[in-house]
Amino acid sequence: MNRWVYLTIGIVFLLLTGAALVSYHGKKETEQANVKAEQLQTALATAGLRVPYKSSIVRVLGDDGGAVCHDPRDALRRGVLYGMITNGAAGPGQRPVLIDNKLLQGQALIIKVYCPQYADAFQDVIADLKDA
């Protein structure tokens, strides 16, 4: 009895694994992703910021900006942004800190290149932050 149950579960598992491998297409490096990565590199260099490798930008941001462009004015996104601008402590010791202006400037450039429809909204979000 147990042998048939294990055999059935094993066959179902193999079928699901095969279906997952066939249907997975992964993130492909497209021409548009390369063009946008070059635009971002130019914008970062013009602003005097550190410029990452094009392959790194393509891998992280793709052709649509990835997680950065998922409605940056949303309350959850703002919460994550504000949560990263702290002293690194946890619990009651956690305090907001002055942020390096280059960090916000870099994220604003990413949004400007990949999702310009959110550029003004993101500027409104970071306008109230105190930077160093």
PDB file of C-alpha atoms in Angstrom:
ATOM      1  CA  MET A   1       0.000   0.000   0.000  1.00  0.00           C
ATOM      2  CA  ASN A   2       2.720   2.533   0.973  1.00  0.00           C
ATOM      3  CA  ARG A   3       4.724   1.624  -2.112  1.00  0.00           C
ATOM      4  CA  TRP A   4       1.910   2.801  -4.440  1.00  0.00           C
ATOM      5  CA  VAL A   5       1.459   6.049  -2.559  1.00  0.00           C
ATOM      6  CA  TYR A   6       5.165   6.858  -2.743  1.00  0.00           C
ATOM      7  CA  LEU A   7       5.313   5.862  -6.400  1.00  0.00           C
ATOM      8  CA  THR A   8       2.313   8.070  -7.242  1.00  0.00           C
ATOM      9  CA  ILE A   9       3.748  11.036  -5.331  1.00  0.00           C
ATOM     10  CA  GLY A  10       7.120  10.555  -7.066  1.00  0.00           C
ATOM     11  CA  ILE A  11       5.535  10.483 -10.542  1.00  0.00           C
ATOM     12  CA  VAL A  12       3.457  13.599  -9.803  1.00  0.00           C
ATOM     13  CA  PHE A  13       6.564  15.362  -8.479  1.00  0.00           C
ATOM     14  CA  LEU A  14       8.534  14.476 -11.632  1.00  0.00           C
ATOM     15  CA  LEU A  15       5.692  15.678 -13.866  1.00  0.00           C
ATOM     16  CA  LEU A  16       5.428  18.993 -11.993  1.00  0.00           C
ATOM     17  CA  THR A  17       9.221  19.452 -12.135  1.00  0.00           C
ATOM     18  CA  GLY A  18       9.215  18.816 -15.889  1.00  0.00           C
ATOM     19  CA  ALA A  19       6.338  21.259 -16.409  1.00  0.00           C
ATOM     20  CA  ALA A  20       8.154  23.926 -14.371  1.00  0.00           C
ATOM     21  CA  LEU A  21      11.378  23.484 -16.363  1.00  0.00           C
ATOM     22  CA  VAL A  22       9.534  23.735 -19.689  1.00  0.00           C
ATOM     23  CA  SER A  23       7.504  26.796 -18.712  1.00  0.00           C
ATOM     24  CA  TYR A  24      10.372  28.781 -17.095  1.00  0.00           C
ATOM     25  CA  HIS A  25      11.773  31.410 -19.429  1.00  0.00           C
ATOM     26  CA  GLY A  26      13.767  33.545 -17.003  1.00  0.00           C
ATOM     27  CA  LYS A  27      14.718  37.171 -17.424  1.00  0.00           C
ATOM     28  CA  LYS A  28      16.230  37.659 -20.831  1.00  0.00           C
ATOM     29  CA  GLU A  29      18.729  40.327 -21.702  1.00  0.00           C
ATOM     30  CA  THR A  30      16.915  42.387 -24.301  1.00  0.00           C
ATOM     31  CA  GLU A  31      18.083  45.198 -26.526  1.00  0.00           C
ATOM     32  CA  GLN A  32      15.809  47.610 -24.652  1.00  0.00           C
ATOM     33  CA  ALA A  33      17.396  46.582 -21.337  1.00  0.00           C
ATOM     34  CA  ASN A  34      20.855  47.297 -22.740  1.00  0.00           C
ATOM     35  CA  VAL A  35      19.788  50.702 -24.112  1.00  0.00           C
ATOM     36  CA  LYS A  36      18.232  51.732 -20.792  1.00  0.00           C
ATOM     37  CA  ALA A  37      21.295  50.512 -18.878  1.00  0.00           C
ATOM     38  CA  GLU A  38      23.508  52.693 -21.086  1.00  0.00           C
ATOM     39  CA  GLN A  39      21.179  55.665 -20.496  1.00  0.00           C
ATOM     40  CA  LEU A  40      21.407  55.100 -16.749  1.00  0.00           C
ATOM     41  CA  GLN A  41      25.199  54.801 -16.895  1.00  0.00           C
ATOM     42  CA  THR A  42      25.375  58.123 -18.755  1.00  0.00           C
ATOM     43  CA  ALA A  43      23.009  59.798 -16.287  1.00  0.00           C
ATOM     44  CA  LEU A  44      24.970  58.491 -13.291  1.00  0.00           C
ATOM     45  CA  ALA A  45      28.304  59.589 -14.775  1.00  0.00           C
ATOM     46  CA  THR A  46      26.918  63.024 -15.600  1.00  0.00           C
ATOM     47  CA  ALA A  47      25.709  63.402 -12.000  1.00  0.00           C
ATOM     48  CA  GLY A  48      29.141  62.384 -10.697  1.00  0.00           C
ATOM     49  CA  LEU A  49      27.911  59.159  -9.132  1.00  0.00           C
ATOM     50  CA  ARG A  50      29.511  55.730  -9.171  1.00  0.00           C
ATOM     51  CA  VAL A  51      28.634  53.860 -12.370  1.00  0.00           C
ATOM     52  CA  PRO A  52      28.001  50.101 -12.102  1.00  0.00           C
ATOM     53  CA  TYR A  53      28.748  47.656 -14.921  1.00  0.00           C
ATOM     54  CA  LYS A  54      26.122  47.521 -17.640  1.00  0.00           C
ATOM     55  CA  SER A  55      25.628  43.799 -17.127  1.00  0.00           C
ATOM     56  CA  SER A  56      24.856  44.390 -13.448  1.00  0.00           C
ATOM     57  CA  ILE A  57      22.285  47.057 -14.282  1.00  0.00           C
ATOM     58  CA  VAL A  58      20.635  44.844 -16.899  1.00  0.00           C
ATOM     59  CA  ARG A  59      20.537  41.892 -14.508  1.00  0.00           C
ATOM     60  CA  VAL A  60      18.972  43.897 -11.662  1.00  0.00           C
ATOM     61  CA  LEU A  61      16.694  46.353 -13.471  1.00  0.00           C
ATOM     62  CA  GLY A  62      15.945  44.507 -16.720  1.00  0.00           C
ATOM     63  CA  ASP A  63      13.992  46.523 -19.240  1.00  0.00           C
ATOM     64  CA  ASP A  64      11.236  47.689 -16.879  1.00  0.00           C
ATOM     65  CA  GLY A  65      13.149  48.878 -13.796  1.00  0.00           C
ATOM     66  CA  GLY A  66      12.218  45.857 -11.696  1.00  0.00           C
ATOM     67  CA  ALA A  67      11.055  46.459  -8.151  1.00  0.00           C
ATOM     68  CA  VAL A  68      12.099  50.132  -8.242  1.00  0.00           C
ATOM     69  CA  CYS A  69       9.305  50.929 -10.684  1.00  0.00           C
ATOM     70  CA  HIS A  70       6.486  49.105  -8.928  1.00  0.00           C
ATOM     71  CA  ASP A  71       4.650  52.287  -7.899  1.00  0.00           C
ATOM     72  CA  PRO A  72       7.326  54.042  -5.798  1.00  0.00           C
ATOM     73  CA  ARG A  73       4.706  56.415  -4.335  1.00  0.00           C
ATOM     74  CA  ASP A  74       2.843  53.493  -2.760  1.00  0.00           C
ATOM     75  CA  ALA A  75       2.718  53.505   1.054  1.00  0.00           C
ATOM     76  CA  LEU A  76       4.572  50.178   1.309  1.00  0.00           C
ATOM     77  CA  ARG A  77       7.387  51.399  -0.977  1.00  0.00           C
ATOM     78  CA  ARG A  78       7.727  54.610   1.025  1.00  0.00           C
ATOM     79  CA  GLY A  79       7.782  52.554   4.213  1.00  0.00           C
ATOM     80  CA  VAL A  80      10.600  50.390   2.855  1.00  0.00           C
ATOM     81  CA  LEU A  81      12.535  53.489   1.767  1.00  0.00           C
ATOM     82  CA  TYR A  82      12.125  55.156   5.156  1.00  0.00           C
ATOM     83  CA  GLY A  83      12.992  51.880   6.892  1.00  0.00           C
ATOM     84  CA  MET A  84      16.326  51.755   5.075  1.00  0.00           C
ATOM     85  CA  ILE A  85      17.243  55.271   6.171  1.00  0.00           C
ATOM     86  CA  THR A  86      17.960  54.366   9.780  1.00  0.00           C
ATOM     87  CA  ASN A  87      20.946  53.767  12.027  1.00  0.00           C
ATOM     88  CA  GLY A  88      20.766  50.004  11.533  1.00  0.00           C
ATOM     89  CA  ALA A  89      19.627  49.166  15.032  1.00  0.00           C
ATOM     90  CA  ALA A  90      16.573  47.057  15.664  1.00  0.00           C
ATOM     91  CA  GLY A  91      13.647  47.664  17.949  1.00  0.00           C
ATOM     92  CA  PRO A  92      13.592  50.694  20.253  1.00  0.00           C
ATOM     93  CA  GLY A  93      17.138  51.727  19.290  1.00  0.00           C
ATOM     94  CA  GLN A  94      16.223  52.300  15.654  1.00  0.00           C
ATOM     95  CA  ARG A  95      16.424  55.972  14.688  1.00  0.00           C
ATOM     96  CA  PRO A  96      16.236  57.874  11.411  1.00  0.00           C
ATOM     97  CA  VAL A  97      19.523  59.288  10.149  1.00  0.00           C
ATOM     98  CA  LEU A  98      20.627  61.892   7.649  1.00  0.00           C
ATOM     99  CA  ILE A  99      20.961  60.215   4.284  1.00  0.00           C
ATOM    100  CA  ASP A 100      23.677  60.755   1.733  1.00  0.00           C
ATOM    101  CA  ASN A 101      22.217  62.839  -1.054  1.00  0.00           C
ATOM    102  CA  LYS A 102      23.914  60.628  -3.658  1.00  0.00           C
ATOM    103  CA  LEU A 103      21.761  57.646  -2.662  1.00  0.00           C
ATOM    104  CA  LEU A 104      18.505  59.495  -3.280  1.00  0.00           C
ATOM    105  CA  GLN A 105      19.901  61.089  -6.414  1.00  0.00           C
ATOM    106  CA  GLY A 106      20.821  57.653  -7.802  1.00  0.00           C
ATOM    107  CA  GLN A 107      17.373  56.232  -7.138  1.00  0.00           C
ATOM    108  CA  ALA A 108      15.757  59.302  -8.697  1.00  0.00           C
ATOM    109  CA  LEU A 109      17.878  58.766 -11.820  1.00  0.00           C
ATOM    110  CA  ILE A 110      16.812  55.114 -12.004  1.00  0.00           C
ATOM    111  CA  ILE A 111      13.167  56.151 -11.827  1.00  0.00           C
ATOM    112  CA  LYS A 112      13.716  58.912 -14.368  1.00  0.00           C
ATOM    113  CA  VAL A 113      15.216  56.454 -16.884  1.00  0.00           C
ATOM    114  CA  TYR A 114      13.059  53.373 -16.298  1.00  0.00           C
ATOM    115  CA  CYS A 115       9.689  54.750 -15.178  1.00  0.00           C
ATOM    116  CA  PRO A 116       9.546  58.506 -15.841  1.00  0.00           C
ATOM    117  CA  GLN A 117       5.830  58.586 -15.030  1.00  0.00           C
ATOM    118  CA  TYR A 118       6.765  58.260 -11.335  1.00  0.00           C
ATOM    119  CA  ALA A 119       9.637  60.796 -11.324  1.00  0.00           C
ATOM    120  CA  ASP A 120       7.599  63.731 -10.017  1.00  0.00           C
ATOM    121  CA  ALA A 121       5.856  61.592  -7.382  1.00  0.00           C
ATOM    122  CA  PHE A 122       9.213  60.258  -6.147  1.00  0.00           C
ATOM    123  CA  GLN A 123      10.599  63.800  -5.947  1.00  0.00           C
ATOM    124  CA  ASP A 124       7.631  64.683  -3.732  1.00  0.00           C
ATOM    125  CA  VAL A 125       8.410  61.676  -1.480  1.00  0.00           C
ATOM    126  CA  ILE A 126      12.080  62.568  -1.017  1.00  0.00           C
ATOM    127  CA  ALA A 127      11.555  66.329  -0.825  1.00  0.00           C
ATOM    128  CA  ASP A 128      10.820  66.134   2.899  1.00  0.00           C
ATOM    129  CA  LEU A 129      13.881  64.023   3.738  1.00  0.00           C
ATOM    130  CA  LYS A 130      16.902  65.651   5.293  1.00  0.00           C
ATOM    131  CA  ASP A 131      20.083  64.772   3.461  1.00  0.00           C
ATOM    132  CA  ALA A 132      23.725  65.224   4.230  1.00  0.00           C
TER     133      ALA A 132
END
